[in-house]
Coordinates of C-alpha atoms in Angstrom, one line a residue:
M1 CA 14.8 -39.0 52.5
Q2 CA 17.7 -41.4 52.0
K3 CA 18.3 -40.0 48.5
G4 CA 18.6 -36.5 49.9
I5 CA 21.2 -37.7 52.5
V6 CA 23.2 -39.5 49.8
N7 CA 23.2 -36.4 47.6
K8 CA 24.2 -34.2 50.5
K9 CA 27.1 -36.5 51.3
A10 CA 28.1 -36.6 47.6
D11 CA 28.1 -32.8 47.5
L12 CA 30.3 -32.6 50.6
A13 CA 32.7 -35.1 49.1
F14 CA 32.8 -33.1 45.9
K15 CA 33.6 -29.9 47.8
D16 CA 36.3 -31.7 49.7
L17 CA 37.8 -33.0 46.5
L18 CA 37.6 -29.5 45.0
S19 CA 39.6 -28.1 47.9
R20 CA 42.2 -30.8 47.8
Q21 CA 42.9 -31.1 44.1
D22 CA 46.5 -30.6 42.9
Y23 CA 45.7 -28.0 40.3
L24 CA 42.4 -26.9 38.8
V25 CA 42.6 -25.6 35.2
V26 CA 39.9 -23.2 34.1
Q27 CA 41.9 -21.2 31.5
A28 CA 45.0 -21.8 29.4
N29 CA 47.4 -19.7 31.5
D30 CA 46.7 -21.8 34.6
L31 CA 49.1 -24.3 33.1
A32 CA 51.9 -21.8 33.8
R33 CA 51.0 -22.2 37.5
A34 CA 50.3 -25.9 37.6
F35 CA 53.6 -27.7 38.1
G36 CA 55.4 -26.3 41.1
N37 CA 56.3 -29.9 42.1
L38 CA 58.6 -30.3 39.1
T39 CA 62.4 -29.8 39.2
S40 CA 64.2 -27.1 37.2
F41 CA 65.4 -29.8 34.7
Q42 CA 61.9 -31.2 34.3
H43 CA 60.5 -27.7 33.7
K44 CA 63.0 -27.2 30.9
V45 CA 62.2 -30.6 29.3
L46 CA 58.5 -29.7 29.6
D47 CA 59.1 -26.3 27.9
Y48 CA 61.0 -28.2 25.2
C49 CA 57.8 -30.3 24.6
F50 CA 55.7 -27.1 24.5
S51 CA 58.0 -25.7 21.9
F52 CA 56.8 -28.3 19.3
V53 CA 53.3 -26.7 19.4
T54 CA 52.5 -24.5 16.4
R55 CA 49.5 -22.4 15.3
D56 CA 48.4 -25.4 13.2
S57 CA 48.7 -28.1 15.9
V58 CA 45.6 -30.2 16.7
A59 CA 44.8 -32.5 19.6
S60 CA 45.6 -35.7 17.6
D61 CA 49.2 -34.6 16.9
E62 CA 52.1 -36.8 18.0
Y63 CA 55.5 -35.1 18.3
V64 CA 58.9 -36.7 17.8
A65 CA 61.9 -35.5 19.6
N66 CA 65.4 -36.8 20.3
A67 CA 67.2 -37.0 23.6
L68 CA 70.4 -35.8 22.0
D69 CA 68.7 -32.6 20.7
I70 CA 67.3 -31.9 24.2
I71 CA 70.8 -32.5 25.7
H72 CA 72.4 -30.1 23.2
Q73 CA 69.5 -27.5 23.6
L74 CA 70.1 -27.4 27.3
G75 CA 73.8 -26.9 26.9
L76 CA 74.8 -30.4 28.3
N77 CA 77.4 -32.9 27.2
A78 CA 76.2 -36.0 25.4
S79 CA 77.0 -38.4 28.2
G80 CA 75.2 -41.5 29.3
Q81 CA 74.3 -39.7 32.6
N82 CA 72.6 -36.9 30.7
Y83 CA 70.6 -39.4 28.6
K84 CA 69.4 -40.9 31.9
R85 CA 68.5 -37.5 33.1
V86 CA 66.3 -36.9 30.0
A87 CA 64.7 -40.3 30.4
K88 CA 64.0 -39.8 34.1
A89 CA 62.6 -36.3 33.3
F90 CA 60.0 -37.7 30.9
K91 CA 59.1 -40.4 33.5
A92 CA 58.5 -37.6 36.0
L93 CA 56.5 -35.6 33.5
N94 CA 54.3 -38.7 32.9
E95 CA 53.8 -39.3 36.6
N96 CA 53.6 -35.7 38.0
T97 CA 51.5 -33.7 35.6
A98 CA 48.0 -34.5 36.8
L99 CA 45.4 -31.9 35.9
Y100 CA 41.9 -31.2 37.0
F101 CA 39.3 -29.5 34.9
K102 CA 35.9 -28.2 35.8
V103 CA 33.2 -29.9 33.6
K104 CA 29.5 -29.6 33.3
R105 CA 27.1 -32.5 32.7
E106 CA 24.1 -32.3 30.4
D107 CA 21.8 -31.6 33.3
G108 CA 24.0 -28.6 34.4
K109 CA 25.7 -30.4 37.4
I110 CA 29.3 -29.3 37.9
G111 CA 32.0 -31.9 38.2
I112 CA 35.8 -32.3 38.1
L113 CA 37.5 -34.2 35.2
M114 CA 40.7 -35.8 36.4
T115 CA 43.3 -36.3 33.7
Q116 CA 47.0 -35.9 32.7
L117 CA 49.0 -33.5 30.6
F118 CA 50.3 -36.3 28.4
S119 CA 48.2 -39.1 27.0
R120 CA 51.4 -41.1 26.2
I121 CA 55.2 -40.8 26.1
S122 CA 57.4 -43.4 24.3
F123 CA 61.2 -43.5 24.8
F124 CA 63.2 -45.7 22.4
Q125 CA 66.7 -47.2 22.8
D126 CA 68.2 -44.9 20.0
G127 CA 67.1 -41.8 22.0
Q128 CA 64.0 -41.0 20.0
I129 CA 61.0 -39.8 22.1
R130 CA 57.4 -39.6 20.9
F131 CA 54.8 -37.8 23.0
K132 CA 51.2 -36.7 22.7
F133 CA 49.3 -34.3 24.9
S134 CA 46.0 -35.6 26.3
E135 CA 42.9 -34.8 24.4
D136 CA 41.5 -32.8 27.3
A137 CA 44.7 -30.8 28.0
A138 CA 45.8 -30.2 24.4
P139 CA 43.5 -27.1 23.7
Y140 CA 44.9 -25.4 26.8
V141 CA 48.5 -26.3 25.9
Y142 CA 48.0 -24.8 22.4
D143 CA 46.3 -21.7 23.6
L144 CA 49.1 -21.2 26.2
R145 CA 51.8 -21.6 23.7
E146 CA 50.2 -19.2 21.2
H147 CA 49.1 -16.4 23.5
Y148 CA 51.3 -16.5 26.5
Y149 CA 54.6 -18.3 26.0
S150 CA 57.2 -16.5 24.0
F151 CA 60.4 -17.9 25.5
K152 CA 63.3 -18.9 23.4
L153 CA 64.7 -22.3 24.5
S154 CA 68.2 -20.7 24.5
E155 CA 66.9 -18.2 27.2
L156 CA 65.6 -21.0 29.4
S157 CA 68.9 -23.0 29.2
H158 CA 70.7 -20.2 31.1
I159 CA 68.2 -20.2 34.0
K160 CA 69.3 -22.5 36.8
S161 CA 66.6 -22.2 39.5
K162 CA 63.2 -23.9 39.1
Y163 CA 61.8 -20.9 41.0
S164 CA 63.2 -18.5 38.3
L165 CA 61.6 -20.6 35.6
I166 CA 58.3 -20.6 37.4
L167 CA 58.4 -16.9 37.9
M168 CA 59.2 -16.4 34.2
K169 CA 56.1 -18.4 33.3
L170 CA 53.9 -16.5 35.8
W171 CA 55.2 -13.3 34.3
Q172 CA 54.3 -14.4 30.7
S173 CA 50.9 -15.7 31.8
H174 CA 50.0 -12.4 33.4
R175 CA 51.4 -10.0 30.8
M176 CA 48.7 -8.6 28.7
D177 CA 50.8 -7.7 25.6
K178 CA 54.5 -7.7 24.7
K179 CA 54.7 -3.9 24.9
Q180 CA 53.7 -3.9 28.6
T181 CA 56.7 -2.7 30.7
S182 CA 55.4 -3.8 34.1
T183 CA 53.4 -6.8 35.1
T184 CA 51.8 -7.4 38.5
I185 CA 51.1 -10.8 40.1
S186 CA 48.9 -10.9 43.2
G187 CA 48.0 -13.9 45.3
S188 CA 47.6 -15.3 48.8
L189 CA 50.5 -17.1 50.5
D190 CA 48.8 -20.4 49.7
D191 CA 48.6 -19.4 46.0
W192 CA 52.3 -18.4 45.8
E193 CA 53.3 -21.6 47.5
S194 CA 51.2 -23.8 45.3
W195 CA 52.8 -22.1 42.2
F196 CA 56.3 -22.5 43.4
L197 CA 56.3 -25.6 45.6
G198 CA 53.3 -27.7 44.5
Q199 CA 50.4 -28.7 46.6
D200 CA 52.2 -30.9 49.1
K201 CA 54.5 -28.3 50.7
S202 CA 53.9 -25.3 52.9
W203 CA 56.6 -23.0 54.2
P204 CA 56.5 -20.1 56.7
A205 CA 56.2 -16.8 54.9
A206 CA 59.8 -15.7 55.7
R207 CA 61.3 -19.0 54.4
F208 CA 59.2 -18.8 51.2
V209 CA 60.6 -15.3 50.4
R210 CA 64.2 -16.3 51.4
D211 CA 64.4 -19.7 49.7
A212 CA 62.1 -19.4 46.7
L213 CA 61.0 -15.9 45.8
S214 CA 64.2 -14.0 46.5
P215 CA 66.5 -16.5 44.6
A216 CA 64.1 -16.2 41.6
M217 CA 64.1 -12.4 41.6
N218 CA 67.9 -12.3 42.0
E219 CA 68.6 -14.7 39.1
L220 CA 66.2 -12.9 36.8
S221 CA 67.6 -9.6 37.8
E222 CA 71.1 -10.7 37.0
K223 CA 70.4 -12.6 33.8
L224 CA 67.5 -10.8 32.2
N225 CA 67.9 -7.4 33.9
F226 CA 64.4 -7.4 35.4
W227 CA 63.7 -5.5 38.6
F228 CA 61.0 -6.1 41.1
T229 CA 58.7 -4.5 43.6
L230 CA 57.4 -6.9 46.3
T231 CA 54.6 -5.8 48.6
K232 CA 53.5 -7.9 51.6
Q233 CA 49.8 -8.3 52.1
K234 CA 49.0 -8.5 55.8
R235 CA 46.2 -9.3 58.2
G236 CA 47.3 -7.7 61.4
R237 CA 50.9 -8.8 61.8
T238 CA 50.4 -12.0 59.7
I239 CA 51.6 -12.1 56.1
V240 CA 48.7 -13.6 54.1
G241 CA 49.9 -12.9 50.5
Y242 CA 52.2 -11.0 48.2
E243 CA 51.9 -8.6 45.3
L244 CA 54.9 -8.7 43.0
T245 CA 55.4 -6.3 40.1
I246 CA 58.0 -7.3 37.5
H247 CA 59.5 -4.5 35.6
N248 CA 61.3 -4.9 32.3
A249 CA 65.0 -3.9 31.8
D250 CA 64.0 -0.2 31.0
N251 CA 64.6 2.1 34.0
R252 CA 66.6 -0.5 35.8
K253 CA 66.5 -0.3 39.6
E254 CA 67.6 -2.4 42.5
I255 CA 65.3 -5.2 43.7
N256 CA 63.0 -4.0 46.6

């Protein structure tokens, strides 16, 4: 009897953990939705790290970068302040990229593996940076890079808003192939806010559109010539989600 009570309590604790986790990864393109808590600059540094991945990469690979290369790639001056920005960005990536994976034990019981995107990051006094993706996250990173990400770093350097960068990644992760002219992303308000804001923030629907989604659409419209169709999903008068269709530059129209 006591054993059953303990198991029931453990199961309730597991369900509570599952509902509260920062981001649960079940497929590679979930990584494109995982880090809404990062700043625009941190996203760009992360994408720089992803750019090292090739078709032949393996989980044991360690990558070597240089702060000066990152600074130049992002169109910045080689000042001491920008070296500090790069160092702080890697510190933030080390601290703020927790990941949670569903796992199954030998007896079939489901669990959650709590890990990080990076297994280690080293920053040296001459500006050299060495980093390695964690063994658990590496396969998802490699699959994401090969099948979903096709950004050029020069494209990302011109994007200012973190929300625009996140929307670009969502677009790439939902697009079925490169010939697809329109891509639709649908999710609850909670989904959209977790993608754009991270798990610790919640905004009213009107503020989310005004301060996050609209700035992203406007910047991508201006700089990449995309256009958008946004549909509110309602339950009665309450907005519970959004369906956003991203259209390529062909047949350009104004943002709805």
